[in-house]
PDB file of C-alpha atoms in Angstrom:
ATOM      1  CA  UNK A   1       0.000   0.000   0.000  1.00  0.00           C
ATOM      2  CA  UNK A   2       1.704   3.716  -0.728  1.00  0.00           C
ATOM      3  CA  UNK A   3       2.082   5.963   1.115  1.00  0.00           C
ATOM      4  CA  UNK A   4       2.817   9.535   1.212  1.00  0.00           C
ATOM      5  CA  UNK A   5       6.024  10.656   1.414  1.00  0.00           C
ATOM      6  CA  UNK A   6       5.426  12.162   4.828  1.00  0.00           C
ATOM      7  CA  UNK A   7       3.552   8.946   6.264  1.00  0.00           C
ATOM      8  CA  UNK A   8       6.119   7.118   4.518  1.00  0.00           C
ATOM      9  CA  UNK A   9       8.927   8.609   6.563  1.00  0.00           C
ATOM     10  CA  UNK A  10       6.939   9.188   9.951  1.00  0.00           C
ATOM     11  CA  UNK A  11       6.630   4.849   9.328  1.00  0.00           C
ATOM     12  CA  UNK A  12       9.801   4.496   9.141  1.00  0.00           C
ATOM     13  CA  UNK A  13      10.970   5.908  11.780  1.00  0.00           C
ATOM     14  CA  UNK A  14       8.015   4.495  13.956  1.00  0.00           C
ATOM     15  CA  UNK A  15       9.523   1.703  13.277  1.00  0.00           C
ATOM     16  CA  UNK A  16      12.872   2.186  14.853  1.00  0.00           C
ATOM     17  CA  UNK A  17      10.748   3.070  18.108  1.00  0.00           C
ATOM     18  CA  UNK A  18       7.863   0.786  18.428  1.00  0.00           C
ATOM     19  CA  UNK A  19       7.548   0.363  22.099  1.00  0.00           C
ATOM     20  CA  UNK A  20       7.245   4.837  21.698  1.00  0.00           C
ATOM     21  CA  UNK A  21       4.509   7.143  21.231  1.00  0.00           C
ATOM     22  CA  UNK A  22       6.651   9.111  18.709  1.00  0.00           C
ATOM     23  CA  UNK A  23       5.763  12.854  18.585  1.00  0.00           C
ATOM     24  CA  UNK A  24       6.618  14.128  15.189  1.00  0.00           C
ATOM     25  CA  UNK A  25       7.510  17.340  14.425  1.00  0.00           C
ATOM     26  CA  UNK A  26       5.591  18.998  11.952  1.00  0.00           C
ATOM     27  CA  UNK A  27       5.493  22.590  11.412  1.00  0.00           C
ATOM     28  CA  UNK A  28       4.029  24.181  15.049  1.00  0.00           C
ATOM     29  CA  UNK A  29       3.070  21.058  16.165  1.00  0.00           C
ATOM     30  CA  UNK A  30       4.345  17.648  17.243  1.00  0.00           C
ATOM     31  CA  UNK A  31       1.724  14.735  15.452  1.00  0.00           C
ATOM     32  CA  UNK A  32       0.989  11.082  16.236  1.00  0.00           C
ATOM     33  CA  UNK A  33      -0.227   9.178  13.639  1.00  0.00           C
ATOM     34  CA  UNK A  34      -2.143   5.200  13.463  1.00  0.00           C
ATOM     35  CA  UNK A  35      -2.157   3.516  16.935  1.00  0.00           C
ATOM     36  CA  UNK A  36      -0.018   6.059  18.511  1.00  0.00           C
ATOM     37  CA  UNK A  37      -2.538   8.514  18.176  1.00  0.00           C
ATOM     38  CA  UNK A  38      -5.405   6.489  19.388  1.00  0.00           C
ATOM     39  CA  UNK A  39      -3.464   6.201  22.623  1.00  0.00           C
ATOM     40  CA  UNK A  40      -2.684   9.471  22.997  1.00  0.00           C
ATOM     41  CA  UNK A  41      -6.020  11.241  22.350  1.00  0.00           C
ATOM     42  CA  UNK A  42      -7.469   8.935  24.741  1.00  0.00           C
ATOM     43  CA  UNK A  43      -5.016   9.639  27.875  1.00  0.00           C
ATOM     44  CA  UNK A  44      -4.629  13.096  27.213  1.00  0.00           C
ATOM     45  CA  UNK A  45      -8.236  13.767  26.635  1.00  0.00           C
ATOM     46  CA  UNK A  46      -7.719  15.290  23.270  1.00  0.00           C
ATOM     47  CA  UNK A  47      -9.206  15.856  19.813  1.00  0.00           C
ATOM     48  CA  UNK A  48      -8.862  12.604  17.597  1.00  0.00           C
ATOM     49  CA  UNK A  49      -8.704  13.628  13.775  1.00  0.00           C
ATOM     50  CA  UNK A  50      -7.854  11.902  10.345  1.00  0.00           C
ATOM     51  CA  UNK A  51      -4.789  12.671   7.957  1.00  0.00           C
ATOM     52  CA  UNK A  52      -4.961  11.699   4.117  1.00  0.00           C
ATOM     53  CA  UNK A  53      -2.301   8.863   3.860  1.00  0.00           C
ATOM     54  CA  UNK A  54      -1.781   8.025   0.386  1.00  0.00           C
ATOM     55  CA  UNK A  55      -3.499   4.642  -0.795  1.00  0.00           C
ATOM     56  CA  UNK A  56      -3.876   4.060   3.224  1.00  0.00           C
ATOM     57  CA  UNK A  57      -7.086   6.540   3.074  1.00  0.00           C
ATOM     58  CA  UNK A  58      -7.345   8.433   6.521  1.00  0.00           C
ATOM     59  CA  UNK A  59      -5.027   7.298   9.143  1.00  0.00           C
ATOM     60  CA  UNK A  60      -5.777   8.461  13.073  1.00  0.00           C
ATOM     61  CA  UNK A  61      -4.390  11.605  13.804  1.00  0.00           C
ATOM     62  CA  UNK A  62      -3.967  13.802  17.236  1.00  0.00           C
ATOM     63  CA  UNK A  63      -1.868  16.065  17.939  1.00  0.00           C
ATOM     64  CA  UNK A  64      -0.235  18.954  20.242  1.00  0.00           C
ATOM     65  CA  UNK A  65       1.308  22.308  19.777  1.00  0.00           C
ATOM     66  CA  UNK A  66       5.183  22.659  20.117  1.00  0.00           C
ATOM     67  CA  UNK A  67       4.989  25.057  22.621  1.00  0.00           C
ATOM     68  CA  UNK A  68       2.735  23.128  25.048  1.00  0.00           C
ATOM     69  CA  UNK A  69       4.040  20.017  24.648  1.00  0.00           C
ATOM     70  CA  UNK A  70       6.207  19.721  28.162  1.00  0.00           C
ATOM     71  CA  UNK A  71       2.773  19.414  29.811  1.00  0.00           C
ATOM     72  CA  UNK A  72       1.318  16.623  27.608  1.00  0.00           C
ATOM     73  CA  UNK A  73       4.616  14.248  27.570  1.00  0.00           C
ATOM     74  CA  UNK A  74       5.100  14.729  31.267  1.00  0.00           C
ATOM     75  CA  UNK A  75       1.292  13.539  31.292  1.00  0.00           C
ATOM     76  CA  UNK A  76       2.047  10.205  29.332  1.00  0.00           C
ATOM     77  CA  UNK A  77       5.272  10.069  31.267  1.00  0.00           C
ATOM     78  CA  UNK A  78       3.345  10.109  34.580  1.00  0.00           C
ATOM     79  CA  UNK A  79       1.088   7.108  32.943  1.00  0.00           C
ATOM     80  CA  UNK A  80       3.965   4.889  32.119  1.00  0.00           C
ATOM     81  CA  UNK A  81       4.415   5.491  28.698  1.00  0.00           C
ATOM     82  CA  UNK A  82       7.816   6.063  26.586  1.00  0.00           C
ATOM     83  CA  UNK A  83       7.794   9.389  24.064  1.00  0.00           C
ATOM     84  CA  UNK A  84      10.003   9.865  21.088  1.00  0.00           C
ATOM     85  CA  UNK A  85      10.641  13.133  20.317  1.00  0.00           C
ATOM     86  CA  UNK A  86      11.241  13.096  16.304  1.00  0.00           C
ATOM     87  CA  UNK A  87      12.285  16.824  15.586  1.00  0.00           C
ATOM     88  CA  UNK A  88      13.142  18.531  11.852  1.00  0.00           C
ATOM     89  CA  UNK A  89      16.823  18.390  11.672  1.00  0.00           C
ATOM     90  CA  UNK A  90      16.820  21.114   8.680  1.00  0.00           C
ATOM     91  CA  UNK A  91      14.788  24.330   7.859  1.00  0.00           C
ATOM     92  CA  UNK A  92      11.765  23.342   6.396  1.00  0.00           C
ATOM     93  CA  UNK A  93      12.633  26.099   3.979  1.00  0.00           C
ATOM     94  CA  UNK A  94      15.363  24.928   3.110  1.00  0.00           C
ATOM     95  CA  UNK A  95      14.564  21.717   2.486  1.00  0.00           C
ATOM     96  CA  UNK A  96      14.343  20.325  -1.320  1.00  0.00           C
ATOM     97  CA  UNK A  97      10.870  17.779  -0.934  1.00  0.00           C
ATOM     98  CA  UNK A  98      10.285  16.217   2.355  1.00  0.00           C
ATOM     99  CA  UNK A  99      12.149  17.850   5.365  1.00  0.00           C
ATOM    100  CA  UNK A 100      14.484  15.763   7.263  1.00  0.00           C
ATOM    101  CA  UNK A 101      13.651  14.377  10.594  1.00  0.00           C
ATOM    102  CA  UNK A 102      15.533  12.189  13.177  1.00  0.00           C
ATOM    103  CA  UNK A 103      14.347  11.412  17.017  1.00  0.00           C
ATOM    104  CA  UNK A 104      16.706  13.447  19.177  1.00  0.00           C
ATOM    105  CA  UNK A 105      15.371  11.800  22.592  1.00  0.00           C
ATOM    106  CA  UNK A 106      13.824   9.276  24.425  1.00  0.00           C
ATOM    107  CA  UNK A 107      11.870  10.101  27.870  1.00  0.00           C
ATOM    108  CA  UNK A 108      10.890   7.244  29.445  1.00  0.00           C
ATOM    109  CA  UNK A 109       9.597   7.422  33.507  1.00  0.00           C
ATOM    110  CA  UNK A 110      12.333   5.544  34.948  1.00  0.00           C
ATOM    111  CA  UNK A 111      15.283   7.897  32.680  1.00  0.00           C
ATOM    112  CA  UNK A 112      13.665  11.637  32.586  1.00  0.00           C
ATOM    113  CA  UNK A 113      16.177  13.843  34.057  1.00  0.00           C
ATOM    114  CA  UNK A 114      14.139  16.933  33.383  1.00  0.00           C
ATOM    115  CA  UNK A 115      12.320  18.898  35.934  1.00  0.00           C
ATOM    116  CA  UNK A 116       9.292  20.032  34.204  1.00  0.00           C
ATOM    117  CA  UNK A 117       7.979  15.898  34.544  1.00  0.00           C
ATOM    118  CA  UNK A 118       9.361  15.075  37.942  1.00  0.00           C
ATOM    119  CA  UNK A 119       7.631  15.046  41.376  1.00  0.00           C
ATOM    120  CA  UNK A 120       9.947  16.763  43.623  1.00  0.00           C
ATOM    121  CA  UNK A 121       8.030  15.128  46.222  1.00  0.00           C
ATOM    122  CA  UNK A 122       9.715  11.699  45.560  1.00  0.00           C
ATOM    123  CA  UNK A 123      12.572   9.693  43.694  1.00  0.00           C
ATOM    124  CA  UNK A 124      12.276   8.494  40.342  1.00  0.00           C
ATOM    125  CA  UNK A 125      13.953   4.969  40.479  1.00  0.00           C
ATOM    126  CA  UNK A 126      14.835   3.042  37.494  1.00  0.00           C
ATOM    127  CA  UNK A 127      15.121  -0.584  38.524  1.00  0.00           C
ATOM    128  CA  UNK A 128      16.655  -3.214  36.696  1.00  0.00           C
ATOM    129  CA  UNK A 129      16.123  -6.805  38.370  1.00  0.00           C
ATOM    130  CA  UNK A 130      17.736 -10.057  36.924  1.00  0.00           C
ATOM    131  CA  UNK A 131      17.341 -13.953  37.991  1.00  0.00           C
ATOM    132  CA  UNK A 132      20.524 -14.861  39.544  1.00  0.00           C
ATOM    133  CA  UNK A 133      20.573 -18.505  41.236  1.00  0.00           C
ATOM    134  CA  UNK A 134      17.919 -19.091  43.367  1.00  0.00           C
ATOM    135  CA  UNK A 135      16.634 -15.126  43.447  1.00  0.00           C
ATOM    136  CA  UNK A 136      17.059 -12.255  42.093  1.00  0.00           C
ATOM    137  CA  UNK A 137      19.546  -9.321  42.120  1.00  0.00           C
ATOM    138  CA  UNK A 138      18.348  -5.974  41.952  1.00  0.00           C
ATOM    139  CA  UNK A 139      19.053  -2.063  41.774  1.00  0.00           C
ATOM    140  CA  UNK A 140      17.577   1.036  41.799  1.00  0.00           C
ATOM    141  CA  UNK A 141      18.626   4.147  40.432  1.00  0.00           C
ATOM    142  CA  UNK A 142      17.262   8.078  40.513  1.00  0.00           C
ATOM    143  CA  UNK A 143      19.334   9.053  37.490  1.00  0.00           C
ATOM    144  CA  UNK A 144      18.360  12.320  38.627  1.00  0.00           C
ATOM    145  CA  UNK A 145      19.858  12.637  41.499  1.00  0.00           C
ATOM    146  CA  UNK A 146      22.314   9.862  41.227  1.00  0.00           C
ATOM    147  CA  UNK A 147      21.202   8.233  44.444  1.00  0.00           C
ATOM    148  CA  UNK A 148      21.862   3.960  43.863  1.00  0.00           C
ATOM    149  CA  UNK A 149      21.096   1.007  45.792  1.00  0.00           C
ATOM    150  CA  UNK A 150      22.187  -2.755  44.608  1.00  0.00           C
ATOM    151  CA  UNK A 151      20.404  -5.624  46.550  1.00  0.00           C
ATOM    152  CA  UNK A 152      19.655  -9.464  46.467  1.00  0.00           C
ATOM    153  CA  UNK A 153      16.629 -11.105  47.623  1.00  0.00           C
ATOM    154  CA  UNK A 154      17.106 -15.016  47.958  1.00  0.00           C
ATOM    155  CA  UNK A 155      15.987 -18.458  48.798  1.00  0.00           C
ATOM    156  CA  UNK A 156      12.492 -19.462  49.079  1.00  0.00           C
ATOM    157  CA  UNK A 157      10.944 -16.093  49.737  1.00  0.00           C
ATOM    158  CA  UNK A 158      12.774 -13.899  47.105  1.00  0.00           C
ATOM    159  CA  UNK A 159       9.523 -13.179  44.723  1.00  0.00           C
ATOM    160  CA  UNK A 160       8.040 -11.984  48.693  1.00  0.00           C
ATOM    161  CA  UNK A 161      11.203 -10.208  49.229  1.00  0.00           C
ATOM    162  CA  UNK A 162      11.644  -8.834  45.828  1.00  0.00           C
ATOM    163  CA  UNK A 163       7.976  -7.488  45.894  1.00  0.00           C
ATOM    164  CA  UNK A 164       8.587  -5.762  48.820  1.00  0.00           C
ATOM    165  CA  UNK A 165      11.761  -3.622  48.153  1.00  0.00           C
ATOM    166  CA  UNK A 166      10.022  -2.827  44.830  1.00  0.00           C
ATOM    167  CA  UNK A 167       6.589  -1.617  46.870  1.00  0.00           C
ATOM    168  CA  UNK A 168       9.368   0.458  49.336  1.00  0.00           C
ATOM    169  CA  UNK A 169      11.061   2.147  46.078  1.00  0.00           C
ATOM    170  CA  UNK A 170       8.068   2.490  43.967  1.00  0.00           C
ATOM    171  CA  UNK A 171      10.176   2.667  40.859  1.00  0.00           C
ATOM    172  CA  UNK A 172       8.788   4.484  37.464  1.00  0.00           C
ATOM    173  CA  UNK A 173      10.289   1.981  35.378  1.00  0.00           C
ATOM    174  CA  UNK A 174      11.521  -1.971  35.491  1.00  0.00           C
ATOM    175  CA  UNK A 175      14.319  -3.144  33.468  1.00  0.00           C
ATOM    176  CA  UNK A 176      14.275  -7.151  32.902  1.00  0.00           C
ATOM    177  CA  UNK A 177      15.915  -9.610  30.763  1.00  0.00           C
ATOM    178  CA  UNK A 178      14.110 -10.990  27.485  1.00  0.00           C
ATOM    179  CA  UNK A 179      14.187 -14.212  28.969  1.00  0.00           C
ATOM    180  CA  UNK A 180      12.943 -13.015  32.622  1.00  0.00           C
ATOM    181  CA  UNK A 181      10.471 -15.438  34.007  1.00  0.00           C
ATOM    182  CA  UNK A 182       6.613 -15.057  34.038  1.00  0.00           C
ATOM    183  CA  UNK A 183       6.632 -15.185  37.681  1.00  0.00           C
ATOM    184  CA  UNK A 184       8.936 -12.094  37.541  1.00  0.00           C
ATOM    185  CA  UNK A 185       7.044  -9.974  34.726  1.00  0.00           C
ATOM    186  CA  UNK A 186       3.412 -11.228  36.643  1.00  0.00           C
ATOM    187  CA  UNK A 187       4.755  -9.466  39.637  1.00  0.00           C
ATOM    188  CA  UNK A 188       6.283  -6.295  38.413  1.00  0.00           C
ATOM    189  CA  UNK A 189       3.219  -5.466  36.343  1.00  0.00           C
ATOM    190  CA  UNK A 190       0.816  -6.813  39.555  1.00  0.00           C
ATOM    191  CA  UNK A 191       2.300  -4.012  41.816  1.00  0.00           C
ATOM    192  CA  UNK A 192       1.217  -1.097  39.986  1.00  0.00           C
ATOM    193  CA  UNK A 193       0.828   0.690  36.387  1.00  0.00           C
ATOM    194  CA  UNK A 194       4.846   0.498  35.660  1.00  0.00           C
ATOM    195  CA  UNK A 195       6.606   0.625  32.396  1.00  0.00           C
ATOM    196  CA  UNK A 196       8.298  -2.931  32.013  1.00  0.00           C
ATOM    197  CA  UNK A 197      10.937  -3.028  29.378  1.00  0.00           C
ATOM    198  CA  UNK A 198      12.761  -6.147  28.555  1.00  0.00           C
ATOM    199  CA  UNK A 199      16.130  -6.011  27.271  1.00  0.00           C
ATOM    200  CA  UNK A 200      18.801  -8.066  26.019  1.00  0.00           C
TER     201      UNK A 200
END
């Protein structure tokens, strides 16, 4: 099916991020296009439109304006999702056919540094557990304040254990192995609306 050259490149770069709502930058506003933009309208209570894609017909559109978009990524941040931020990386005037973009950051809740979508009231831990033995080792970190702590919880209580430092540190975001046992992922996601992201 063609597409536009515009949907053709937002697609393609969707692609590189597909665990992301990608916010793409076009003209005064940042976009989100197909699923992406069914999400978002719905948590951020906001219009949900149509866009002419090429052969595709109308594709789900919503979208926000440059200049208040802090507010509404610190609002999906705050709801466990990850954002891409896909800017133009040449004047649109300058530009000969379709203006170049390129996503210049990731803000996820466990790695925002920025103060504009943090609580001062509380840390923002990024944990990353992994099986080890007969348990699991563990550690949190506020990357932005820098404050770590390592732990192991062990034996025949270590999903109890492990639970419980998690409920004490209330982290934004889990880090866990592809391979990470259901047991593991069952928990994590039992405990409260956290982003889980598995990695290699």
């Amino acid at each position: 099916m063609q597409l536009t050259p515009m949907m053709q490149q937002y697609k393609e770069i969707k692609q590189q991020y597909p665990d992301a709502l990608l916010f793409f930058h076009l003209g005064d506003f940042y976009e989100l296009f197909f699923e992406d933009a069914v999400v978002a309208a719905r948590v951020l209570e906001i219009a949900l439109t149509g866009r002419d894609a090429g052969e595709a017909g109308r594709v789900p559109m919503c979208g926000v304006p440059c200049h208040a978009a802090d507010g509404y990524i610190a609002r999906l941040i705050e709801k466990g999702y990850r954002v891409a931020i896909c800017e133009q990386v040449e004047d649109p005037k300058q530009a000969r056919g379709l203006v170049r973009r390129e996503v210049t950051r990731v803000i996820t809740p466990g790695t925002v540094v920025d103060g504009q979508y943090l609580d001062a009231k509380r840390n923002n831990y990024l944990a990353a557990v992994v099986p080890v033995d007969e348990g699991y080792g563990f550690c949190l970190v506020d990357v932005s304040t820098g404050e770590m702590a390592v732990g192991e919880a062990s034996g025949e209580r270590a999903l109890e254990t492990l639970r419980d430092e998690l409920a004490c540190a209330l982290p934004a975001e889990v880090l866990v192995p592809d391979n990470a046992p259901e047991a593991l992922l069952e928990l994590v996601r039992r405990e409260r609306a956290v982003l889980v992201t598995r990695i290699e």
